[in-house]
Amino acid sequence: MERSVLITESALELRDALGDGGALLGLDLGTKTIGIATCDAAWSFATAGKTLAKGKFSKDCAALSAIITERGIKGIVLGLPRNMDGSEGPRAQSSRAYARNLALALELPVLLWDERWSTASAERDMIGQDFSRKKRAERIDSHAAAIILQAAIDAMAGSAF
C-alpha cells in the first residue's frame, strides 16, 4: 500500500495542512546544487542557508533529513521552474518527481512554488549588497531558495496571492 503525503501548488492548502504552523524548508533545485533556506515556525521571514552539492537522491535526502531534524521542519517549499509562458518543461517535470520522492522519503508535505525570476531577483539583491562575483556564485542558489520560501510564506499568511 502506497503512503500518501501532500504535494500541492496551493500555499493555502499547505497552510491548512500544517495547522498551527511549523518551520519550513525552502529548496531551489538545480542540476548541480540545491539551495537551502529556512523560516521560523511563525512564518515570519525566510533566511538563506547553505548550498548542497546535488548528488544521488539518497545522499541529498540524508543531508536534508539532518537539517529537518535540527530545525524542526514541518513542511517543504520546492521551487517549480516553469517556462516564462507558464508551461512546464523537463526541469519542471524533474522537480515534480523530486518532490514526490522527497515527500515520501521524509514524510513531509511539499508545496511546489513557481520560481520564475527567483534567481534573477537573488542576483540583483546580491549585487545591490555589493557581493563579489565569487560570493554570488557560491550563494545564489540559497538566496533564490529564500526568495521562493518568502513568497510562499507571504501567500500562506494571506499577504500575497
Short mmCIF file of C-alpha atoms in Angstrom, two decimals:
data_model
loop_
_atom_site.label_atom_id
_atom_site.label_comp_id
_atom_site.label_asym_id
_atom_site.label_seq_id
_atom_site.Cartn_x
_atom_site.Cartn_y
_atom_site.Cartn_z
CA MET A 1 0.00 0.00 0.00
CA GLU A 2 1.42 3.38 -1.04
CA ARG A 3 1.73 6.09 1.60
CA SER A 4 0.01 9.38 0.93
CA VAL A 5 1.77 12.69 1.55
CA LEU A 6 0.50 16.11 0.49
CA ILE A 7 2.10 17.60 -2.62
CA THR A 8 0.37 20.81 -3.66
CA GLU A 9 0.76 24.06 -5.58
CA SER A 10 -1.57 25.87 -3.16
CA ALA A 11 0.02 27.82 -0.31
CA LEU A 12 -3.34 27.85 1.46
CA GLU A 13 -3.60 24.06 1.24
CA LEU A 14 -0.16 23.70 2.84
CA ARG A 15 -1.10 26.25 5.50
CA ASP A 16 -4.25 24.30 6.33
CA ALA A 17 -2.33 21.01 6.43
CA LEU A 18 0.20 22.46 8.87
CA GLY A 19 -2.45 23.90 11.18
CA ASP A 20 -0.58 25.72 13.92
CA GLY A 21 2.46 26.44 11.80
CA GLY A 22 5.90 24.96 11.95
CA ALA A 23 9.28 25.76 10.48
CA LEU A 24 9.62 25.34 6.73
CA LEU A 25 12.46 24.37 4.43
CA GLY A 26 12.80 26.15 1.09
CA LEU A 27 14.66 24.47 -1.76
CA ASP A 28 15.94 25.75 -5.09
CA LEU A 29 16.76 22.58 -7.02
CA GLY A 30 19.44 22.95 -9.65
CA THR A 31 21.26 20.43 -11.81
CA LYS A 32 24.43 20.60 -9.70
CA THR A 33 23.33 22.20 -6.42
CA ILE A 34 20.41 22.57 -4.05
CA GLY A 35 19.91 25.99 -2.50
CA ILE A 36 18.51 25.82 1.03
CA ALA A 37 16.56 28.35 3.08
CA THR A 38 14.54 28.07 6.28
CA CYS A 39 11.87 30.05 8.07
CA ASP A 40 10.71 30.11 11.65
CA ALA A 41 7.57 28.36 12.94
CA ALA A 42 5.58 31.61 12.79
CA TRP A 43 6.38 32.01 9.06
CA SER A 44 7.80 35.49 9.66
CA PHE A 45 10.77 35.54 7.31
CA ALA A 46 12.94 33.27 5.20
CA THR A 47 16.68 33.05 5.74
CA ALA A 48 19.17 31.78 3.17
CA GLY A 49 21.13 28.79 4.37
CA LYS A 50 23.78 26.72 2.71
CA THR A 51 24.04 25.25 -0.74
CA LEU A 52 24.38 21.49 -1.08
CA ALA A 53 26.20 19.78 -3.92
CA LYS A 54 23.50 17.71 -5.59
CA GLY A 55 24.29 14.01 -5.71
CA LYS A 56 22.35 10.79 -5.58
CA PHE A 57 18.87 11.21 -4.15
CA SER A 58 19.72 9.11 -1.07
CA LYS A 59 22.66 11.40 -0.26
CA ASP A 60 20.57 14.54 -0.81
CA CYS A 61 17.81 13.10 1.34
CA ALA A 62 20.19 12.27 4.21
CA ALA A 63 21.61 15.81 4.21
CA LEU A 64 18.13 17.37 4.09
CA SER A 65 16.88 15.00 6.79
CA ALA A 66 19.62 16.21 9.14
CA ILE A 67 18.55 19.84 8.58
CA ILE A 68 14.89 18.89 9.04
CA THR A 69 15.62 17.21 12.37
CA GLU A 70 17.90 20.01 13.58
CA ARG A 71 15.44 22.80 12.70
CA GLY A 72 12.15 21.02 13.48
CA ILE A 73 10.95 21.43 9.90
CA LYS A 74 7.25 20.60 9.30
CA GLY A 75 6.98 21.22 5.54
CA ILE A 76 8.98 21.85 2.38
CA VAL A 77 8.63 24.54 -0.29
CA LEU A 78 10.30 23.45 -3.52
CA GLY A 79 10.82 25.81 -6.44
CA LEU A 80 8.98 24.75 -9.60
CA PRO A 81 10.85 26.00 -12.69
CA ARG A 82 8.14 26.96 -15.15
CA ASN A 83 8.86 28.46 -18.55
CA MET A 84 8.18 32.17 -18.93
CA ASP A 85 4.84 31.41 -20.64
CA GLY A 86 3.77 29.32 -17.63
CA SER A 87 4.22 25.97 -19.36
CA GLU A 88 6.33 23.20 -17.89
CA GLY A 89 9.38 21.67 -19.49
CA PRO A 90 11.76 18.88 -18.50
CA ARG A 91 13.16 20.77 -15.47
CA ALA A 92 9.66 21.20 -14.02
CA GLN A 93 8.92 17.51 -14.58
CA SER A 94 12.18 16.65 -12.82
CA SER A 95 11.24 18.92 -9.89
CA ARG A 96 7.82 17.27 -9.62
CA ALA A 97 9.43 13.82 -9.49
CA TYR A 98 11.93 15.06 -6.89
CA ALA A 99 9.04 16.48 -4.82
CA ARG A 100 7.20 13.13 -4.90
CA ASN A 101 10.30 11.23 -3.83
CA LEU A 102 11.13 13.79 -1.14
CA ALA A 103 7.60 13.83 0.29
CA LEU A 104 7.55 10.04 0.55
CA ALA A 105 11.09 9.67 1.89
CA LEU A 106 10.80 12.42 4.51
CA GLU A 107 7.05 12.08 5.16
CA LEU A 108 6.53 15.83 4.96
CA PRO A 109 4.10 17.90 2.88
CA VAL A 110 5.62 19.66 -0.13
CA LEU A 111 4.47 22.91 -1.71
CA LEU A 112 5.62 23.39 -5.31
CA TRP A 113 6.11 27.13 -5.81
CA ASP A 114 6.63 28.98 -9.10
CA GLU A 115 10.27 30.05 -9.09
CA ARG A 116 10.31 32.24 -12.19
CA TRP A 117 12.62 35.22 -11.64
CA SER A 118 13.87 33.96 -8.24
CA THR A 119 17.49 33.57 -9.36
CA ALA A 120 17.48 36.89 -11.23
CA SER A 121 15.97 38.59 -8.19
CA ALA A 122 18.53 36.97 -5.88
CA GLU A 123 21.37 38.12 -8.12
CA ARG A 124 20.03 41.69 -8.22
CA ASP A 125 19.77 41.71 -4.41
CA MET A 126 23.29 40.37 -4.01
CA ILE A 127 24.73 42.90 -6.48
CA GLY A 128 22.92 45.62 -4.52
CA GLN A 129 24.61 44.35 -1.36
CA ASP A 130 27.98 44.50 -3.14
CA PHE A 131 28.66 40.75 -3.09
CA SER A 132 31.69 39.83 -5.17
CA ARG A 133 31.12 37.72 -8.26
CA LYS A 134 32.67 34.74 -6.42
CA LYS A 135 30.40 35.14 -3.37
CA ARG A 136 27.36 35.49 -5.64
CA ALA A 137 28.24 32.26 -7.41
CA GLU A 138 28.62 30.46 -4.07
CA ARG A 139 25.38 31.78 -2.55
CA ILE A 140 22.99 32.43 -5.44
CA ASP A 141 21.03 29.19 -5.03
CA SER A 142 20.44 29.62 -1.29
CA HIS A 143 19.35 33.23 -1.83
CA ALA A 144 16.97 32.08 -4.59
CA ALA A 145 15.62 29.45 -2.16
CA ALA A 146 14.98 32.22 0.39
CA ILE A 147 13.09 34.28 -2.22
CA ILE A 148 10.97 31.25 -3.15
CA LEU A 149 10.27 30.46 0.51
CA GLN A 150 9.46 34.09 1.39
CA ALA A 151 6.95 34.34 -1.46
CA ALA A 152 5.28 31.13 -0.28
CA ILE A 153 5.06 32.17 3.39
CA ASP A 154 3.70 35.57 2.36
CA ALA A 155 0.97 33.75 0.41
CA MET A 156 0.32 31.43 3.36
CA ALA A 157 -0.14 34.48 5.58
CA GLY A 158 -2.60 35.88 3.07
CA SER A 159 -0.42 38.87 2.18
CA ALA A 160 0.29 37.81 -1.42
CA PHE A 161 -1.72 35.81 -3.94
#
